[in-house]
């Protein structure tokens, strides 16, 4: 029997562990190794500092295993070259250091993308009290942000999807975003 591994969204690495040991596996391809029915295994997928796993038992000619990282969703946000107005597709605050960046099929951390010259390190949010732009390190749900990229790219954001994000508006200007 063979095992087919499907990872939910973007991953850095998938490792399969069974009684023979641990080894890296390609996403969406069978592992290329045959096991007897009843063999137990664990599949672990990682994305930056996040990881998730799923256990399985080989059964029949092909066993499919789905891995969801931390039971949360992974969202791809496409960015064009130059300025992009974005908002979080999730209902929790995200540090920019937890955002993964994909440029020309390279998967990078935020800081690797900055140091490689793919994007500007500054994320601009709007301060409603001072009515001015401010540099932020954390992005909050329901708010809008400006990100500058030197190349078209994709940012990958992990979190919990929600339809009930409420953004309080103040008198004068606000910069809001919808998931």
JSON list of N, CA and C in Angstrom, two decimals, residues 100-165:
[
{"chain": "A", "resi": 100, "resn": "UNK", "atom": "N", "xyz": [4.90, 34.65, 5.97]},
{"chain": "A", "resi": 100, "resn": "UNK", "atom": "CA", "xyz": [5.81, 34.05, 5.00]},
{"chain": "A", "resi": 100, "resn": "UNK", "atom": "C", "xyz": [5.61, 34.76, 3.67]},
{"chain": "A", "resi": 101, "resn": "UNK", "atom": "N", "xyz": [6.68, 34.87, 2.88]},
{"chain": "A", "resi": 101, "resn": "UNK", "atom": "CA", "xyz": [6.65, 35.57, 1.60]},
{"chain": "A", "resi": 101, "resn": "UNK", "atom": "C", "xyz": [7.13, 34.62, 0.51]},
{"chain": "A", "resi": 102, "resn": "UNK", "atom": "N", "xyz": [6.40, 34.59, -0.60]},
{"chain": "A", "resi": 102, "resn": "UNK", "atom": "CA", "xyz": [6.82, 33.78, -1.74]},
{"chain": "A", "resi": 102, "resn": "UNK", "atom": "C", "xyz": [7.07, 34.72, -2.91]},
{"chain": "A", "resi": 103, "resn": "UNK", "atom": "N", "xyz": [8.31, 34.68, -3.43]},
{"chain": "A", "resi": 103, "resn": "UNK", "atom": "CA", "xyz": [8.70, 35.49, -4.57]},
{"chain": "A", "resi": 103, "resn": "UNK", "atom": "C", "xyz": [9.40, 34.57, -5.56]},
{"chain": "A", "resi": 104, "resn": "UNK", "atom": "N", "xyz": [8.91, 34.53, -6.78]},
{"chain": "A", "resi": 104, "resn": "UNK", "atom": "CA", "xyz": [9.55, 33.69, -7.82]},
{"chain": "A", "resi": 104, "resn": "UNK", "atom": "C", "xyz": [9.81, 32.27, -7.32]},
{"chain": "A", "resi": 105, "resn": "UNK", "atom": "N", "xyz": [8.84, 31.67, -6.68]},
{"chain": "A", "resi": 105, "resn": "UNK", "atom": "CA", "xyz": [8.90, 30.30, -6.16]},
{"chain": "A", "resi": 105, "resn": "UNK", "atom": "C", "xyz": [9.90, 30.12, -5.02]},
{"chain": "A", "resi": 106, "resn": "UNK", "atom": "N", "xyz": [10.41, 31.23, -4.46]},
{"chain": "A", "resi": 106, "resn": "UNK", "atom": "CA", "xyz": [11.23, 31.17, -3.27]},
{"chain": "A", "resi": 106, "resn": "UNK", "atom": "C", "xyz": [10.34, 31.40, -2.06]},
{"chain": "A", "resi": 107, "resn": "UNK", "atom": "N", "xyz": [10.42, 30.55, -1.06]},
{"chain": "A", "resi": 107, "resn": "UNK", "atom": "CA", "xyz": [9.65, 30.69, 0.17]},
{"chain": "A", "resi": 107, "resn": "UNK", "atom": "C", "xyz": [10.56, 31.27, 1.24]},
{"chain": "A", "resi": 108, "resn": "UNK", "atom": "N", "xyz": [10.20, 32.48, 1.70]},
{"chain": "A", "resi": 108, "resn": "UNK", "atom": "CA", "xyz": [11.07, 33.23, 2.61]},
{"chain": "A", "resi": 108, "resn": "UNK", "atom": "C", "xyz": [10.29, 33.70, 3.84]},
{"chain": "A", "resi": 109, "resn": "UNK", "atom": "N", "xyz": [11.02, 33.91, 4.93]},
{"chain": "A", "resi": 109, "resn": "UNK", "atom": "CA", "xyz": [10.41, 34.60, 6.06]},
{"chain": "A", "resi": 109, "resn": "UNK", "atom": "C", "xyz": [10.31, 36.07, 5.68]},
{"chain": "A", "resi": 110, "resn": "UNK", "atom": "N", "xyz": [9.58, 36.84, 6.48]},
{"chain": "A", "resi": 110, "resn": "UNK", "atom": "CA", "xyz": [9.46, 38.28, 6.23]},
{"chain": "A", "resi": 110, "resn": "UNK", "atom": "C", "xyz": [10.85, 38.92, 6.16]},
{"chain": "A", "resi": 111, "resn": "UNK", "atom": "N", "xyz": [11.69, 38.62, 7.15]},
{"chain": "A", "resi": 111, "resn": "UNK", "atom": "CA", "xyz": [13.00, 39.26, 7.24]},
{"chain": "A", "resi": 111, "resn": "UNK", "atom": "C", "xyz": [13.94, 38.80, 6.13]},
{"chain": "A", "resi": 112, "resn": "UNK", "atom": "N", "xyz": [13.82, 37.55, 5.68]},
{"chain": "A", "resi": 112, "resn": "UNK", "atom": "CA", "xyz": [14.62, 37.09, 4.53]},
{"chain": "A", "resi": 112, "resn": "UNK", "atom": "C", "xyz": [14.20, 37.84, 3.27]},
{"chain": "A", "resi": 113, "resn": "UNK", "atom": "N", "xyz": [12.89, 38.06, 3.10]},
{"chain": "A", "resi": 113, "resn": "UNK", "atom": "CA", "xyz": [12.41, 38.80, 1.93]},
{"chain": "A", "resi": 113, "resn": "UNK", "atom": "C", "xyz": [12.88, 40.25, 1.96]},
{"chain": "A", "resi": 114, "resn": "UNK", "atom": "N", "xyz": [12.90, 40.84, 3.15]},
{"chain": "A", "resi": 114, "resn": "UNK", "atom": "CA", "xyz": [13.39, 42.22, 3.28]},
{"chain": "A", "resi": 114, "resn": "UNK", "atom": "C", "xyz": [14.88, 42.28, 2.97]},
{"chain": "A", "resi": 115, "resn": "UNK", "atom": "N", "xyz": [15.67, 41.41, 3.59]},
{"chain": "A", "resi": 115, "resn": "UNK", "atom": "CA", "xyz": [17.13, 41.44, 3.40]},
{"chain": "A", "resi": 115, "resn": "UNK", "atom": "C", "xyz": [17.52, 41.06, 1.98]},
{"chain": "A", "resi": 116, "resn": "UNK", "atom": "N", "xyz": [16.67, 40.34, 1.25]},
{"chain": "A", "resi": 116, "resn": "UNK", "atom": "CA", "xyz": [16.93, 40.00, -0.15]},
{"chain": "A", "resi": 116, "resn": "UNK", "atom": "C", "xyz": [16.47, 41.09, -1.10]},
{"chain": "A", "resi": 117, "resn": "UNK", "atom": "N", "xyz": [15.84, 42.14, -0.56]},
{"chain": "A", "resi": 117, "resn": "UNK", "atom": "CA", "xyz": [15.41, 43.26, -1.39]},
{"chain": "A", "resi": 117, "resn": "UNK", "atom": "C", "xyz": [14.10, 43.06, -2.12]},
{"chain": "A", "resi": 118, "resn": "UNK", "atom": "N", "xyz": [13.27, 42.14, -1.64]},
{"chain": "A", "resi": 118, "resn": "UNK", "atom": "CA", "xyz": [11.99, 41.89, -2.31]},
{"chain": "A", "resi": 118, "resn": "UNK", "atom": "C", "xyz": [10.86, 42.79, -1.80]},
{"chain": "A", "resi": 119, "resn": "UNK", "atom": "N", "xyz": [10.96, 43.24, -0.55]},
{"chain": "A", "resi": 119, "resn": "UNK", "atom": "CA", "xyz": [9.93, 44.13, -0.02]},
{"chain": "A", "resi": 119, "resn": "UNK", "atom": "C", "xyz": [10.51, 45.07, 1.02]},
{"chain": "A", "resi": 120, "resn": "UNK", "atom": "N", "xyz": [9.81, 46.16, 1.23]},
{"chain": "A", "resi": 120, "resn": "UNK", "atom": "CA", "xyz": [10.19, 47.16, 2.22]},
{"chain": "A", "resi": 120, "resn": "UNK", "atom": "C", "xyz": [9.84, 46.62, 3.60]},
{"chain": "A", "resi": 121, "resn": "UNK", "atom": "N", "xyz": [10.71, 46.83, 4.58]},
{"chain": "A", "resi": 121, "resn": "UNK", "atom": "CA", "xyz": [10.48, 46.29, 5.92]},
{"chain": "A", "resi": 121, "resn": "UNK", "atom": "C", "xyz": [9.33, 46.99, 6.64]},
{"chain": "A", "resi": 122, "resn": "UNK", "atom": "N", "xyz": [8.97, 48.18, 6.20]},
{"chain": "A", "resi": 122, "resn": "UNK", "atom": "CA", "xyz": [7.95, 48.96, 6.91]},
{"chain": "A", "resi": 122, "resn": "UNK", "atom": "C", "xyz": [6.55, 48.62, 6.42]},
{"chain": "A", "resi": 123, "resn": "UNK", "atom": "N", "xyz": [5.65, 48.44, 7.37]},
{"chain": "A", "resi": 123, "resn": "UNK", "atom": "CA", "xyz": [4.23, 48.29, 7.10]},
{"chain": "A", "resi": 123, "resn": "UNK", "atom": "C", "xyz": [3.57, 49.52, 7.71]},
{"chain": "A", "resi": 124, "resn": "UNK", "atom": "N", "xyz": [2.77, 50.22, 6.90]},
{"chain": "A", "resi": 124, "resn": "UNK", "atom": "CA", "xyz": [2.14, 51.45, 7.36]},
{"chain": "A", "resi": 124, "resn": "UNK", "atom": "C", "xyz": [0.68, 51.22, 7.70]},
{"chain": "A", "resi": 125, "resn": "UNK", "atom": "N", "xyz": [0.32, 51.56, 8.92]},
{"chain": "A", "resi": 125, "resn": "UNK", "atom": "CA", "xyz": [-1.07, 51.53, 9.37]},
{"chain": "A", "resi": 125, "resn": "UNK", "atom": "C", "xyz": [-1.52, 52.97, 9.62]},
{"chain": "A", "resi": 126, "resn": "UNK", "atom": "N", "xyz": [-2.76, 53.11, 10.01]},
{"chain": "A", "resi": 126, "resn": "UNK", "atom": "CA", "xyz": [-3.33, 54.44, 10.23]},
{"chain": "A", "resi": 126, "resn": "UNK", "atom": "C", "xyz": [-3.65, 54.62, 11.70]},
{"chain": "A", "resi": 127, "resn": "UNK", "atom": "N", "xyz": [-3.15, 55.71, 12.28]},
{"chain": "A", "resi": 127, "resn": "UNK", "atom": "CA", "xyz": [-3.44, 56.03, 13.67]},
{"chain": "A", "resi": 127, "resn": "UNK", "atom": "C", "xyz": [-4.61, 57.01, 13.68]},
{"chain": "A", "resi": 128, "resn": "UNK", "atom": "N", "xyz": [-5.76, 56.57, 14.19]},
{"chain": "A", "resi": 128, "resn": "UNK", "atom": "CA", "xyz": [-6.96, 57.42, 14.17]},
{"chain": "A", "resi": 128, "resn": "UNK", "atom": "C", "xyz": [-6.87, 58.58, 15.15]},
{"chain": "A", "resi": 129, "resn": "UNK", "atom": "N", "xyz": [-6.06, 58.44, 16.22]},
{"chain": "A", "resi": 129, "resn": "UNK", "atom": "CA", "xyz": [-5.92, 59.54, 17.17]},
{"chain": "A", "resi": 129, "resn": "UNK", "atom": "C", "xyz": [-5.12, 60.70, 16.58]},
{"chain": "A", "resi": 130, "resn": "UNK", "atom": "N", "xyz": [-3.97, 60.37, 15.98]},
{"chain": "A", "resi": 130, "resn": "UNK", "atom": "CA", "xyz": [-3.12, 61.43, 15.42]},
{"chain": "A", "resi": 130, "resn": "UNK", "atom": "C", "xyz": [-3.49, 61.76, 13.98]},
{"chain": "A", "resi": 131, "resn": "UNK", "atom": "N", "xyz": [-4.37, 60.94, 13.38]},
{"chain": "A", "resi": 131, "resn": "UNK", "atom": "CA", "xyz": [-4.77, 61.11, 11.98]},
{"chain": "A", "resi": 131, "resn": "UNK", "atom": "C", "xyz": [-3.55, 61.13, 11.07]},
{"chain": "A", "resi": 132, "resn": "UNK", "atom": "N", "xyz": [-2.69, 60.12, 11.27]},
{"chain": "A", "resi": 132, "resn": "UNK", "atom": "CA", "xyz": [-1.48, 60.02, 10.46]},
{"chain": "A", "resi": 132, "resn": "UNK", "atom": "C", "xyz": [-1.06, 58.55, 10.31]},
{"chain": "A", "resi": 133, "resn": "UNK", "atom": "N", "xyz": [-0.23, 58.31, 9.30]},
{"chain": "A", "resi": 133, "resn": "UNK", "atom": "CA", "xyz": [0.31, 56.96, 9.11]},
{"chain": "A", "resi": 133, "resn": "UNK", "atom": "C", "xyz": [1.38, 56.68, 10.16]},
{"chain": "A", "resi": 134, "resn": "UNK", "atom": "N", "xyz": [1.44, 55.42, 10.61]},
{"chain": "A", "resi": 134, "resn": "UNK", "atom": "CA", "xyz": [2.44, 54.97, 11.57]},
{"chain": "A", "resi": 134, "resn": "UNK", "atom": "C", "xyz": [3.02, 53.65, 11.08]},
{"chain": "A", "resi": 135, "resn": "UNK", "atom": "N", "xyz": [4.25, 53.40, 11.45]},
{"chain": "A", "resi": 135, "resn": "UNK", "atom": "CA", "xyz": [4.90, 52.13, 11.12]},
{"chain": "A", "resi": 135, "resn": "UNK", "atom": "C", "xyz": [4.48, 51.11, 12.18]},
{"chain": "A", "resi": 136, "resn": "UNK", "atom": "N", "xyz": [4.04, 49.94, 11.74]},
{"chain": "A", "resi": 136, "resn": "UNK", "atom": "CA", "xyz": [3.57, 48.91, 12.67]},
{"chain": "A", "resi": 136, "resn": "UNK", "atom": "C", "xyz": [4.35, 47.61, 12.47]},
{"chain": "A", "resi": 137, "resn": "UNK", "atom": "N", "xyz": [4.46, 46.84, 13.52]},
{"chain": "A", "resi": 137, "resn": "UNK", "atom": "CA", "xyz": [5.06, 45.51, 13.46]},
{"chain": "A", "resi": 137, "resn": "UNK", "atom": "C", "xyz": [4.01, 44.41, 13.55]},
{"chain": "A", "resi": 138, "resn": "UNK", "atom": "N", "xyz": [2.79, 44.79, 13.99]},
{"chain": "A", "resi": 138, "resn": "UNK", "atom": "CA", "xyz": [1.69, 43.83, 14.09]},
{"chain": "A", "resi": 138, "resn": "UNK", "atom": "C", "xyz": [0.51, 44.35, 13.29]},
{"chain": "A", "resi": 139, "resn": "UNK", "atom": "N", "xyz": [-0.14, 43.43, 12.59]},
{"chain": "A", "resi": 139, "resn": "UNK", "atom": "CA", "xyz": [-1.33, 43.76, 11.82]},
{"chain": "A", "resi": 139, "resn": "UNK", "atom": "C", "xyz": [-2.55, 43.25, 12.58]},
{"chain": "A", "resi": 140, "resn": "UNK", "atom": "N", "xyz": [-3.57, 44.09, 12.67]},
{"chain": "A", "resi": 140, "resn": "UNK", "atom": "CA", "xyz": [-4.78, 43.75, 13.43]},
{"chain": "A", "resi": 140, "resn": "UNK", "atom": "C", "xyz": [-5.95, 43.51, 12.48]},
{"chain": "A", "resi": 141, "resn": "UNK", "atom": "N", "xyz": [-6.84, 42.60, 12.84]},
{"chain": "A", "resi": 141, "resn": "UNK", "atom": "CA", "xyz": [-8.00, 42.35, 11.98]},
{"chain": "A", "resi": 141, "resn": "UNK", "atom": "C", "xyz": [-8.90, 43.58, 11.87]},
{"chain": "A", "resi": 142, "resn": "UNK", "atom": "N", "xyz": [-9.45, 43.78, 10.70]},
{"chain": "A", "resi": 142, "resn": "UNK", "atom": "CA", "xyz": [-10.38, 44.89, 10.48]},
{"chain": "A", "resi": 142, "resn": "UNK", "atom": "C", "xyz": [-9.70, 46.20, 10.11]},
{"chain": "A", "resi": 143, "resn": "UNK", "atom": "N", "xyz": [-8.36, 46.21, 10.10]},
{"chain": "A", "resi": 143, "resn": "UNK", "atom": "CA", "xyz": [-7.65, 47.43, 9.75]},
{"chain": "A", "resi": 143, "resn": "UNK", "atom": "C", "xyz": [-6.93, 47.25, 8.42]},
{"chain": "A", "resi": 144, "resn": "UNK", "atom": "N", "xyz": [-6.67, 48.36, 7.74]},
{"chain": "A", "resi": 144, "resn": "UNK", "atom": "CA", "xyz": [-5.97, 48.34, 6.46]},
{"chain": "A", "resi": 144, "resn": "UNK", "atom": "C", "xyz": [-4.51, 48.74, 6.63]},
{"chain": "A", "resi": 145, "resn": "UNK", "atom": "N", "xyz": [-3.64, 48.21, 5.76]},
{"chain": "A", "resi": 145, "resn": "UNK", "atom": "CA", "xyz": [-2.21, 48.47, 5.84]},
{"chain": "A", "resi": 145, "resn": "UNK", "atom": "C", "xyz": [-1.62, 48.64, 4.45]},
{"chain": "A", "resi": 146, "resn": "UNK", "atom": "N", "xyz": [-0.59, 49.47, 4.35]},
{"chain": "A", "resi": 146, "resn": "UNK", "atom": "CA", "xyz": [0.15, 49.65, 3.12]},
{"chain": "A", "resi": 146, "resn": "UNK", "atom": "C", "xyz": [1.45, 48.86, 3.21]},
{"chain": "A", "resi": 147, "resn": "UNK", "atom": "N", "xyz": [1.71, 48.02, 2.18]},
{"chain": "A", "resi": 147, "resn": "UNK", "atom": "CA", "xyz": [2.95, 47.25, 2.07]},
{"chain": "A", "resi": 147, "resn": "UNK", "atom": "C", "xyz": [3.55, 47.53, 0.70]},
{"chain": "A", "resi": 148, "resn": "UNK", "atom": "N", "xyz": [4.86, 47.78, 0.67]},
{"chain": "A", "resi": 148, "resn": "UNK", "atom": "CA", "xyz": [5.55, 48.06, -0.58]},
{"chain": "A", "resi": 148, "resn": "UNK", "atom": "C", "xyz": [6.41, 46.87, -0.98]},
{"chain": "A", "resi": 149, "resn": "UNK", "atom": "N", "xyz": [6.24, 46.40, -2.22]},
{"chain": "A", "resi": 149, "resn": "UNK", "atom": "CA", "xyz": [7.07, 45.30, -2.73]},
{"chain": "A", "resi": 149, "resn": "UNK", "atom": "C", "xyz": [7.82, 45.75, -3.97]},
{"chain": "A", "resi": 150, "resn": "UNK", "atom": "N", "xyz": [9.02, 45.24, -4.12]},
{"chain": "A", "resi": 150, "resn": "UNK", "atom": "CA", "xyz": [9.83, 45.54, -5.30]},
{"chain": "A", "resi": 150, "resn": "UNK", "atom": "C", "xyz": [9.56, 44.54, -6.42]},
{"chain": "A", "resi": 151, "resn": "UNK", "atom": "N", "xyz": [8.91, 43.43, -6.08]},
{"chain": "A", "resi": 151, "resn": "UNK", "atom": "CA", "xyz": [8.55, 42.39, -7.04]},
{"chain": "A", "resi": 151, "resn": "UNK", "atom": "C", "xyz": [7.15, 41.90, -6.70]},
{"chain": "A", "resi": 152, "resn": "UNK", "atom": "N", "xyz": [6.43, 41.43, -7.69]},
{"chain": "A", "resi": 152, "resn": "UNK", "atom": "CA", "xyz": [5.15, 40.77, -7.40]},
{"chain": "A", "resi": 152, "resn": "UNK", "atom": "C", "xyz": [5.44, 39.58, -6.49]},
{"chain": "A", "resi": 153, "resn": "UNK", "atom": "N", "xyz": [4.59, 39.37, -5.52]},
{"chain": "A", "resi": 153, "resn": "UNK", "atom": "CA", "xyz": [4.83, 38.31, -4.56]},
{"chain": "A", "resi": 153, "resn": "UNK", "atom": "C", "xyz": [3.52, 37.86, -3.93]},
{"chain": "A", "resi": 154, "resn": "UNK", "atom": "N", "xyz": [3.63, 36.86, -3.09]},
{"chain": "A", "resi": 154, "resn": "UNK", "atom": "CA", "xyz": [2.49, 36.35, -2.32]},
{"chain": "A", "resi": 154, "resn": "UNK", "atom": "C", "xyz": [2.90, 36.34, -0.86]},
{"chain": "A", "resi": 155, "resn": "UNK", "atom": "N", "xyz": [2.04, 36.85, 0.01]},
{"chain": "A", "resi": 155, "resn": "UNK", "atom": "CA", "xyz": [2.29, 36.69, 1.44]},
{"chain": "A", "resi": 155, "resn": "UNK", "atom": "C", "xyz": [1.32, 35.63, 1.95]},
{"chain": "A", "resi": 156, "resn": "UNK", "atom": "N", "xyz": [1.82, 34.76, 2.81]},
{"chain": "A", "resi": 156, "resn": "UNK", "atom": "CA", "xyz": [1.04, 33.67, 3.38]},
{"chain": "A", "resi": 156, "resn": "UNK", "atom": "C", "xyz": [0.75, 34.00, 4.83]},
{"chain": "A", "resi": 157, "resn": "UNK", "atom": "N", "xyz": [-0.53, 33.99, 5.18]},
{"chain": "A", "resi": 157, "resn": "UNK", "atom": "CA", "xyz": [-0.96, 34.35, 6.53]},
{"chain": "A", "resi": 157, "resn": "UNK", "atom": "C", "xyz": [-1.77, 33.18, 7.08]},
{"chain": "A", "resi": 158, "resn": "UNK", "atom": "N", "xyz": [-1.44, 32.78, 8.30]},
{"chain": "A", "resi": 158, "resn": "UNK", "atom": "CA", "xyz": [-2.15, 31.68, 8.94]},
{"chain": "A", "resi": 158, "resn": "UNK", "atom": "C", "xyz": [-3.01, 32.23, 10.07]},
{"chain": "A", "resi": 159, "resn": "UNK", "atom": "N", "xyz": [-4.20, 31.67, 10.22]},
{"chain": "A", "resi": 159, "resn": "UNK", "atom": "CA", "xyz": [-5.05, 32.08, 11.32]},
{"chain": "A", "resi": 159, "resn": "UNK", "atom": "C", "xyz": [-6.44, 31.50, 11.20]},
{"chain": "A", "resi": 160, "resn": "UNK", "atom": "N", "xyz": [-7.31, 31.96, 12.06]},
{"chain": "A", "resi": 160, "resn": "UNK", "atom": "CA", "xyz": [-8.68, 31.49, 12.10]},
{"chain": "A", "resi": 160, "resn": "UNK", "atom": "C", "xyz": [-9.57, 32.43, 11.30]},
{"chain": "A", "resi": 161, "resn": "UNK", "atom": "N", "xyz": [-10.30, 31.86, 10.38]},
{"chain": "A", "resi": 161, "resn": "UNK", "atom": "CA", "xyz": [-11.22, 32.62, 9.55]},
{"chain": "A", "resi": 161, "resn": "UNK", "atom": "C", "xyz": [-12.43, 33.05, 10.39]},
{"chain": "A", "resi": 162, "resn": "UNK", "atom": "N", "xyz": [-12.93, 34.25, 10.14]},
{"chain": "A", "resi": 162, "resn": "UNK", "atom": "CA", "xyz": [-14.09, 34.71, 10.88]},
{"chain": "A", "resi": 162, "resn": "UNK", "atom": "C", "xyz": [-14.90, 35.70, 10.07]},
{"chain": "A", "resi": 163, "resn": "UNK", "atom": "N", "xyz": [-16.21, 35.62, 10.20]},
{"chain": "A", "resi": 163, "resn": "UNK", "atom": "CA", "xyz": [-17.10, 36.55, 9.53]},
{"chain": "A", "resi": 163, "resn": "UNK", "atom": "C", "xyz": [-17.57, 37.65, 10.48]},
{"chain": "A", "resi": 164, "resn": "UNK", "atom": "N", "xyz": [-17.17, 37.59, 11.74]},
{"chain": "A", "resi": 164, "resn": "UNK", "atom": "CA", "xyz": [-17.72, 38.54, 12.71]},
{"chain": "A", "resi": 164, "resn": "UNK", "atom": "C", "xyz": [-16.69, 39.54, 13.23]},
{"chain": "A", "resi": 165, "resn": "UNK", "atom": "N", "xyz": [-15.83, 40.02, 12.34]},
{"chain": "A", "resi": 165, "resn": "UNK", "atom": "CA", "xyz": [-14.86, 41.05, 12.72]},
{"chain": "A", "resi": 165, "resn": "UNK", "atom": "C", "xyz": [-15.59, 42.39, 12.80]}
]
